[in-house]
Short mmCIF file of C-alpha atoms in Angstrom, two decimals:
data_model
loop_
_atom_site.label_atom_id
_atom_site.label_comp_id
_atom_site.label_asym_id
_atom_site.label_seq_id
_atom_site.Cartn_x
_atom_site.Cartn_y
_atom_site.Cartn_z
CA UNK A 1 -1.56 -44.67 -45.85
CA UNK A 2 0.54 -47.70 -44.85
CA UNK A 3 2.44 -47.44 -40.82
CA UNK A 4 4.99 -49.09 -39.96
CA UNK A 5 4.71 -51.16 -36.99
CA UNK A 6 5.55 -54.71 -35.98
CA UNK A 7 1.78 -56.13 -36.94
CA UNK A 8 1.84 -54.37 -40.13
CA UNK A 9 0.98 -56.86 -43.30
CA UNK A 10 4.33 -57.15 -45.32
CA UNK A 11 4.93 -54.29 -48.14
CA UNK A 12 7.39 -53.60 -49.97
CA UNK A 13 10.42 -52.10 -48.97
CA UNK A 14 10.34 -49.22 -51.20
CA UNK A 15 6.34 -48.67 -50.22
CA UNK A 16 7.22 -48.47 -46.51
CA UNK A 17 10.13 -46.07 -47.40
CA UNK A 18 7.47 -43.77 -49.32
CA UNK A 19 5.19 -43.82 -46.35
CA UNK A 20 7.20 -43.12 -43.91
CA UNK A 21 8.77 -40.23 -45.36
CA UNK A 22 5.06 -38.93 -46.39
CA UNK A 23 3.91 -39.40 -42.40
CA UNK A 24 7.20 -36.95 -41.69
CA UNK A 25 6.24 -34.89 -44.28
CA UNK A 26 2.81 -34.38 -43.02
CA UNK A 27 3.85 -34.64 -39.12
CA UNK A 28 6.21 -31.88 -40.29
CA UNK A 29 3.84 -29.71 -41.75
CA UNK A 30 1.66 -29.68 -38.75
CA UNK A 31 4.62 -29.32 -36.44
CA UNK A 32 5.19 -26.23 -38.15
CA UNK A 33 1.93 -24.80 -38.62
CA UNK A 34 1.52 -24.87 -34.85
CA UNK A 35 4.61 -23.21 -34.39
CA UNK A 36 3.73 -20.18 -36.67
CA UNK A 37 0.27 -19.78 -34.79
CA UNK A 38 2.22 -19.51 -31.44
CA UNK A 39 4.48 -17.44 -32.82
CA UNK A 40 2.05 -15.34 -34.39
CA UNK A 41 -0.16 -14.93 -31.16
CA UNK A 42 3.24 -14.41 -29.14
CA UNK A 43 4.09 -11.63 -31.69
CA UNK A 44 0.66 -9.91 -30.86
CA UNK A 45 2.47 -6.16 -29.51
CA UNK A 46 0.36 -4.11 -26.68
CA UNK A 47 0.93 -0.36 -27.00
CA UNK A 48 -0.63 1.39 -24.41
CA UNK A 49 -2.70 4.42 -24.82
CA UNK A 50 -5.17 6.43 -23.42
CA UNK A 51 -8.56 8.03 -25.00
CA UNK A 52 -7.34 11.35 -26.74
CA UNK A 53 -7.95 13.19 -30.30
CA UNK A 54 -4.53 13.21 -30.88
CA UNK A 55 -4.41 9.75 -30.96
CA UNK A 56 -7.04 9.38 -34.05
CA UNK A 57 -4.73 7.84 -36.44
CA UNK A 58 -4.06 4.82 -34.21
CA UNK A 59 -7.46 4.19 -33.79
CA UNK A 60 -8.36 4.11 -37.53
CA UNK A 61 -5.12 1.97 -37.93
CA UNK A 62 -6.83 -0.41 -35.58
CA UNK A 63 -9.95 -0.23 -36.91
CA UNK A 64 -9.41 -0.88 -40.21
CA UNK A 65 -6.38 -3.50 -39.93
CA UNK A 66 -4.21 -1.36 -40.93
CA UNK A 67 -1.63 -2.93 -38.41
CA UNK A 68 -1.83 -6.17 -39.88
CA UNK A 69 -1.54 -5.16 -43.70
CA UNK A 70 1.77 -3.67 -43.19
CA UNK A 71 2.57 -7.06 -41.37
CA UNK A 72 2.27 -6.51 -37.51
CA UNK A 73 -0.53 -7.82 -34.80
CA UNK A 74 -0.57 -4.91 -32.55
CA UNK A 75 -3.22 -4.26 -29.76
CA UNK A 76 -4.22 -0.97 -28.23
CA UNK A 77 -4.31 -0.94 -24.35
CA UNK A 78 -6.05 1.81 -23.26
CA UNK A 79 -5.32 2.92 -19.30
CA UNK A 80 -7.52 5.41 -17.75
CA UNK A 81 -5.06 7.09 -16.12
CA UNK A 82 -1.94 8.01 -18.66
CA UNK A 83 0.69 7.81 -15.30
CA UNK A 84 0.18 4.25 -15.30
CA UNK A 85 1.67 3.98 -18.53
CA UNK A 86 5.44 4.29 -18.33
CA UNK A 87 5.58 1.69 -15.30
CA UNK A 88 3.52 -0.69 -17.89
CA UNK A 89 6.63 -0.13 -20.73
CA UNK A 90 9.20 -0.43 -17.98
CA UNK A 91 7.24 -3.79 -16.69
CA UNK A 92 6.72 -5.55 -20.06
CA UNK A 93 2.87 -5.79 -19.69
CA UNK A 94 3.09 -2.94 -22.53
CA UNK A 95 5.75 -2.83 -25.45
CA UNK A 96 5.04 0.35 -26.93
CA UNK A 97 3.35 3.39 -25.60
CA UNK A 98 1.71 6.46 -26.32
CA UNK A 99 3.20 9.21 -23.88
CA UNK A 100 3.95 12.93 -23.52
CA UNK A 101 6.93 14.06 -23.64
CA UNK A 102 7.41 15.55 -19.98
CA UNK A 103 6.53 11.71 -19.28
CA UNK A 104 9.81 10.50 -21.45
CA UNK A 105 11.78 13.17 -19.76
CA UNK A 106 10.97 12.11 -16.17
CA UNK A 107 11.30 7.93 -16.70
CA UNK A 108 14.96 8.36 -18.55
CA UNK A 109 16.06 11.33 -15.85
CA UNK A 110 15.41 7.76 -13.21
CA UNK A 111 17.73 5.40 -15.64
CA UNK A 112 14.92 3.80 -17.83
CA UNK A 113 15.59 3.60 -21.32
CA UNK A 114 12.67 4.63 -23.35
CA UNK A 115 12.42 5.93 -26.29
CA UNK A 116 11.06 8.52 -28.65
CA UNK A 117 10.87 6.88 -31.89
CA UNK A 118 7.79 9.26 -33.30
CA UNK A 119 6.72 12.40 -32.88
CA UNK A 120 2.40 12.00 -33.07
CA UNK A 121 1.01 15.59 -32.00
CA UNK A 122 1.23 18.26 -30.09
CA UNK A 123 -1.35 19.62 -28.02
CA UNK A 124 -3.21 22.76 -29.68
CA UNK A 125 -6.22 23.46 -26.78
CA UNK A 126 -7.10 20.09 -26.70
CA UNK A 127 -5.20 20.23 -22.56
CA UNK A 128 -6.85 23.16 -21.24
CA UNK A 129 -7.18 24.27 -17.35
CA UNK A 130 -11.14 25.37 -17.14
CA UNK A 131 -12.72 27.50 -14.35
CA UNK A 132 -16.12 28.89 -13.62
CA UNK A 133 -16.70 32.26 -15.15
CA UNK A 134 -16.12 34.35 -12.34
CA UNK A 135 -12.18 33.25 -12.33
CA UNK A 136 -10.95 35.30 -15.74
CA UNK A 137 -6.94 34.86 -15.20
CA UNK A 138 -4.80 32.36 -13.89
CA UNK A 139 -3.95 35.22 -11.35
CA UNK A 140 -7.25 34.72 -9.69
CA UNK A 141 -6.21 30.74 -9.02
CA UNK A 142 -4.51 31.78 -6.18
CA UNK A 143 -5.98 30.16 -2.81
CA UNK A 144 -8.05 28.21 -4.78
CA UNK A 145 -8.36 24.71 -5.50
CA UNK A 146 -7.52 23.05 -8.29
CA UNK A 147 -8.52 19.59 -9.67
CA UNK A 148 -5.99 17.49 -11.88
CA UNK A 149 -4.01 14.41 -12.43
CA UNK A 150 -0.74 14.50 -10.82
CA UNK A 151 2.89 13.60 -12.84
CA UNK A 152 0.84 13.49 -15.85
CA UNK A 153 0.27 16.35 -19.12
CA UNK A 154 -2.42 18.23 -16.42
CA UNK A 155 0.08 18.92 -13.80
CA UNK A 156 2.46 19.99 -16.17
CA UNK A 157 0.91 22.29 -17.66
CA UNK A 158 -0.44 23.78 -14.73
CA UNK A 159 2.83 24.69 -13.28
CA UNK A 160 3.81 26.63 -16.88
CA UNK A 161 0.87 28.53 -16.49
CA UNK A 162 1.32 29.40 -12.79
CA UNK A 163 5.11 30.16 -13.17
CA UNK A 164 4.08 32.15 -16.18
CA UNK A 165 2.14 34.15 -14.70
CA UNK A 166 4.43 34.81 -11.32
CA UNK A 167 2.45 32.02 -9.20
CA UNK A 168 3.48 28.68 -7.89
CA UNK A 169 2.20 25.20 -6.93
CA UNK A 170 1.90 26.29 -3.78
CA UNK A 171 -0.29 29.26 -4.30
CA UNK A 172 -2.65 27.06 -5.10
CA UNK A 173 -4.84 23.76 -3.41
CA UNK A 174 -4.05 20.26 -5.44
CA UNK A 175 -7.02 17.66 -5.51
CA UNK A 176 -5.79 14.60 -6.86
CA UNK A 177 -8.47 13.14 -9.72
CA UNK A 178 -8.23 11.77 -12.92
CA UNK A 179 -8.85 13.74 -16.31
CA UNK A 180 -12.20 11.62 -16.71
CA UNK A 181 -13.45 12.79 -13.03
CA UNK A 182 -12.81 16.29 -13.84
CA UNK A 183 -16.18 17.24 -15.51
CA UNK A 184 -18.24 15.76 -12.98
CA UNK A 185 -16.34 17.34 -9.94
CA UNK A 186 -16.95 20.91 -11.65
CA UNK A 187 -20.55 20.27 -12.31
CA UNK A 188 -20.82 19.41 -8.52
CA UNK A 189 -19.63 22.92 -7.45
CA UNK A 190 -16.76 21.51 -5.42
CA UNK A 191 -14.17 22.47 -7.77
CA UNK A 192 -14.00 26.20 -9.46
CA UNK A 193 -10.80 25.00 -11.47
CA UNK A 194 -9.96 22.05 -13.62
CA UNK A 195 -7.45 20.54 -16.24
CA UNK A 196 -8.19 18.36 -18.37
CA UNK A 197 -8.38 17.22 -21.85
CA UNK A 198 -10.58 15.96 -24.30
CA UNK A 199 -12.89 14.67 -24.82
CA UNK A 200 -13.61 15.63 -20.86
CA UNK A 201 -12.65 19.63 -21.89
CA UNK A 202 -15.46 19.81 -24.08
CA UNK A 203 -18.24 18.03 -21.30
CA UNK A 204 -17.34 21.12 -18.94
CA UNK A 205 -17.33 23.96 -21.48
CA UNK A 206 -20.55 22.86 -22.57
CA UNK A 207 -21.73 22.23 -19.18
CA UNK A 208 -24.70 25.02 -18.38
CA UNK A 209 -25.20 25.97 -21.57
CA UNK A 210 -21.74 26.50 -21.73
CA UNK A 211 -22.23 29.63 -19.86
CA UNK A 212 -20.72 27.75 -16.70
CA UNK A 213 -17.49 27.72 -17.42
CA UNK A 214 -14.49 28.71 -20.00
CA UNK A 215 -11.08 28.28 -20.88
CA UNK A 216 -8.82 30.02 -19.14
CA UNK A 217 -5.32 29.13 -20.26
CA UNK A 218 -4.34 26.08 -22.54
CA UNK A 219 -1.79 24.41 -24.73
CA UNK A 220 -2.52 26.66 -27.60
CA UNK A 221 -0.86 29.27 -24.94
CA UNK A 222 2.66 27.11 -25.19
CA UNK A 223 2.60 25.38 -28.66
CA UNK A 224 4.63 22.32 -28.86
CA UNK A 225 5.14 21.65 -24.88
CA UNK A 226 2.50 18.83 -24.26
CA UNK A 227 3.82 16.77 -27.46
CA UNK A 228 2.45 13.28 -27.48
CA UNK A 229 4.82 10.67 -28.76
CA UNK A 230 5.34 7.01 -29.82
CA UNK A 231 7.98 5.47 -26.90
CA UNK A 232 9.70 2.32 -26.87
CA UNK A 233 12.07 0.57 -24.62
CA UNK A 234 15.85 0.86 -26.41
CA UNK A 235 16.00 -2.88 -25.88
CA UNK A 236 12.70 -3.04 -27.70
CA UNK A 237 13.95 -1.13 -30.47
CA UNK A 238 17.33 -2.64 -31.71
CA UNK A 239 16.04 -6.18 -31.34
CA UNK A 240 12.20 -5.51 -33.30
CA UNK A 241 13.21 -2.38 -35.99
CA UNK A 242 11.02 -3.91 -38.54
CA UNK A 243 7.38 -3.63 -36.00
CA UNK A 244 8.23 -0.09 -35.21
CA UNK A 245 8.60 0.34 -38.87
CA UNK A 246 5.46 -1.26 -39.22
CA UNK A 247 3.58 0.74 -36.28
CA UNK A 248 4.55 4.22 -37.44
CA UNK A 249 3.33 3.13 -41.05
CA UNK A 250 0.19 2.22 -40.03
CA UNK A 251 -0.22 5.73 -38.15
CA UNK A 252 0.70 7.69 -41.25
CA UNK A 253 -1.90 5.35 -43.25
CA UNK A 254 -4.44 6.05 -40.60
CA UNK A 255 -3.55 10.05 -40.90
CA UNK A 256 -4.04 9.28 -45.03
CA UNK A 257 -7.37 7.62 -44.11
CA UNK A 258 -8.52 10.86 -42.03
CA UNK A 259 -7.85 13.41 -44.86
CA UNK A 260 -9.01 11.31 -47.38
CA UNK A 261 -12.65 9.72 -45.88
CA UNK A 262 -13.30 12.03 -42.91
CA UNK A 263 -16.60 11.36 -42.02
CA UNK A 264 -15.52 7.59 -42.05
CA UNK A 265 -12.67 8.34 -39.85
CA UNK A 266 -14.78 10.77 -37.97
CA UNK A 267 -17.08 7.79 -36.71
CA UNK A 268 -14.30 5.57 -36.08
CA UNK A 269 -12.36 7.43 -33.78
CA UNK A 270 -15.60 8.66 -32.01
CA UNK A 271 -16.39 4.69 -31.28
CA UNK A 272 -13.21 4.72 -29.68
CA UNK A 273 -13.59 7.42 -27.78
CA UNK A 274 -17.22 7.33 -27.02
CA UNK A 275 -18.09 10.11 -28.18
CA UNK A 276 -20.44 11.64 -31.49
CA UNK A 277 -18.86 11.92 -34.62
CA UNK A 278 -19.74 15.43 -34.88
CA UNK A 279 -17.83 15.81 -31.27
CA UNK A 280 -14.62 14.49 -33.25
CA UNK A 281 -14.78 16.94 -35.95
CA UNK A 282 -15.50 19.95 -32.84
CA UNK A 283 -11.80 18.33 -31.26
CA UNK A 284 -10.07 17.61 -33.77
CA UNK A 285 -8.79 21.16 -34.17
CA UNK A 286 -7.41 21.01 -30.77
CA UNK A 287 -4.34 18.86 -32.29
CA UNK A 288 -2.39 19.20 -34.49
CA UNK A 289 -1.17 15.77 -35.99
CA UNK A 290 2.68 15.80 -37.44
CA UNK A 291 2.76 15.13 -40.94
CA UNK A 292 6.07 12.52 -41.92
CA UNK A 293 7.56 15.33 -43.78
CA UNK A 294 7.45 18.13 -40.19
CA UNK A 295 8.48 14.65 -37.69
CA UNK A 296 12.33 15.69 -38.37
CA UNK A 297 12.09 19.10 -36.98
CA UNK A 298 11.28 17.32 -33.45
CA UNK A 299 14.72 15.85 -33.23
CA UNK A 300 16.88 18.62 -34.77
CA UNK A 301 18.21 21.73 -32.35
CA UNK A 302 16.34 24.56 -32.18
CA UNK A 303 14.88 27.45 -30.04
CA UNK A 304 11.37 26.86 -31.02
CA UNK A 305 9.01 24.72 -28.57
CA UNK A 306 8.50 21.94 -31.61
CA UNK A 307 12.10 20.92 -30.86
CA UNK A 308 12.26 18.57 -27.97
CA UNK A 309 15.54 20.72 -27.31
CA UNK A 310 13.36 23.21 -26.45
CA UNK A 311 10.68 22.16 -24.89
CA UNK A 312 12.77 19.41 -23.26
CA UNK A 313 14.69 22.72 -21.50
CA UNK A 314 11.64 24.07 -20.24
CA UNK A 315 10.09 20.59 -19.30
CA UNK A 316 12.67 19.81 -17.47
CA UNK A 317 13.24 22.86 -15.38
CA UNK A 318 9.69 22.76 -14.01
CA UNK A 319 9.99 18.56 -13.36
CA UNK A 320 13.24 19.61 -11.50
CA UNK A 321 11.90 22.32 -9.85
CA UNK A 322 9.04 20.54 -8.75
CA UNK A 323 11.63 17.39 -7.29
CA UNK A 324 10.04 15.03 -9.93
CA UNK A 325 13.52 14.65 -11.05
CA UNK A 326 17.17 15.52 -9.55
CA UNK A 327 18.71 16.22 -13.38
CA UNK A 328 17.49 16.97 -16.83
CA UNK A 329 18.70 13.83 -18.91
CA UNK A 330 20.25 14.29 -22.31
CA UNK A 331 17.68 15.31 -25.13
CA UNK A 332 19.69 12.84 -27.10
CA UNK A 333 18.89 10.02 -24.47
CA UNK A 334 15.42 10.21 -25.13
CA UNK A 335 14.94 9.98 -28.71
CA UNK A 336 16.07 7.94 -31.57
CA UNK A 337 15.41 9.51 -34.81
CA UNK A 338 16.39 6.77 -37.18
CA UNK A 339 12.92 5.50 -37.62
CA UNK A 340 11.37 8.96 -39.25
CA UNK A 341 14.51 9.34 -41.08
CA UNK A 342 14.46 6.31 -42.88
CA UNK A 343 11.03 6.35 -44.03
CA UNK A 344 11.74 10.05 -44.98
CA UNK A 345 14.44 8.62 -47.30
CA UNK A 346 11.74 5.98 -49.21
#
């Protein structure tokens, strides 16, 4: 290759014209290559989650790059405790998240605009509250204490069962502990009463022999209330339409990869999870994953708890009730069905 410079041996005019333009070409060329590598790793998306069944799909998206073949880098976060997550979306450090829908409910009721883009499950005795034997109602909480995360799925569905069944908070004694710390605090004997989920529900009922402890009340007791959902910021969503496209695709492939190979799937998710792959297959039934063709029924007015009109209603009488918010926002201001109704219409 010939460069131009002033102690270059004299070419022709025409050569040095060809060279130079073949040095810009190739300067170019790497100029641009760089540039799609830092965009590429800037494009990487964090979605954060937390270790749950419900969440299986995700993690055989993950696993088997299922992200990346329908043309999006996307990283799972996973946070121990699930109330860190919304502050993470509002932040930035996150630009997705996995989230129950009482948690949607409470961030837009204080101004933030996230999202419901997805419906992903809805708890079906995977959350459970879990007490020694002796305790055989939730009326028999009372003056007890009770261990559980606060603001988070545990909390809330502790309240529904007390005001179900004519108690309140304050009937009972909080202790503040993660989901994870629940199984260990039981086994301990300083707690009689838990709520969790699993995979830590399963560690206590099968604590003893599992004749220890049982399920007292759970979600399969209010069907549709602890709904786990795909969230985005609305910002988020109108500027990046075709990644959320992208990230719901990859959760229905991963939901085609469970039916299809579920003992594959089985070990995935339990490597994720840390947990056997047999222990999947026991959990698994606690969920109930939302095929594309039921997701519509989520965002559509009705009286039954599938309906985030519904269960919104409820969820956000007990968060107001409980001061965790001063109104119930909109349903319509925290959703944004346009997402599952577009891929319905392919």
């Amino acid at each position: 290759m010939f460069f131009v410079t002033r102690t270059a041996p004299s070419v022709p005019v025409a050569l040095q014209s060809d060279s130079v333009s073949l040095l810009r070409k190739v300067m170019l060329g790497a100029a641009l290559a760089v540039a799609a590598n830092a965009a590429s790793a800037a494009t990487q998306l964090n979605v954060g989650t937390v270790v749950w069944i419900g969440y299986g799909p995700f993690y055989v998206a993950e696993a088997m790059d299922m992200f990346k073949k329908n043309g999006v880098s996307v990283k799972l976060q996973v946070f121990a405790d699930p109330a860190l997550i919304p502050a993470a979306l509002a932040g930035g450090s996150v630009q997705g998240a996995m989230l129950t829908y009482d948690q949607v409910i409470g961030q837009v009721a204080k101004g933030m605009q996230q999202k419901v883009v997805m419906p992903i499950d809805y708890s079906n005795g995977g959350d459970a509250i879990v007490a020694a034997k002796a305790i055989t109602k939730v009326a028999d909480f009372k003056g007890k204490k009770v261990g559980f995360n606060p603001l988070s799925p545990s909390d809330f569905l502790l309240s529904y069962a007390l005001s179900s069944n004519g108690l309140s908070d304050k009937d009972v004694t909080a202790v503040n502990m993660t989901p994870e710390a629940v199984p260990a605090a039981m086994a301990s004997g300083q707690m009689p009463i838990g709520v969790t989920y699993e995979p830590s529900l399963s560690q206590i009922v099968k604590q003893g022999g599992g004749q220890k402890f049982h399920v007292v009340y759970s979600s399969k007791n209010a069907p549709g209330l602890i709904a786990d959902v795909l969230v985005f910021d609305d910002k988020f969503i109108k500027a990046n339409p075709k990644d959320i496209t992208a990230i719901m695709k990859s959760y229905l492939d991963g939901m085609a990869f469970m039916k299809a190979k579920p003992d594959e799937a089985a070990k995935i998710i339990g490597k994720f999870m840390g947990v056997s792959a047999k222990e999947v297959k026991e959990q698994l039934p606690g969920v109930y994953n939302i095929p594309l063709a039921e997701m519509p029924k989520a965002f559509v007015k009705s009286k039954e708890t599938t309906s985030y009109y519904a269960s919104g209603a409820v969820i956000g009488g007990i968060l107001k009730a409980k001061a965790q918010i001063d109104k119930i926002p909109p349903t319509e201001a925290t959703m944004d069905a346009q997402f599952v109704t577009a891929l319905q219409a392919k």
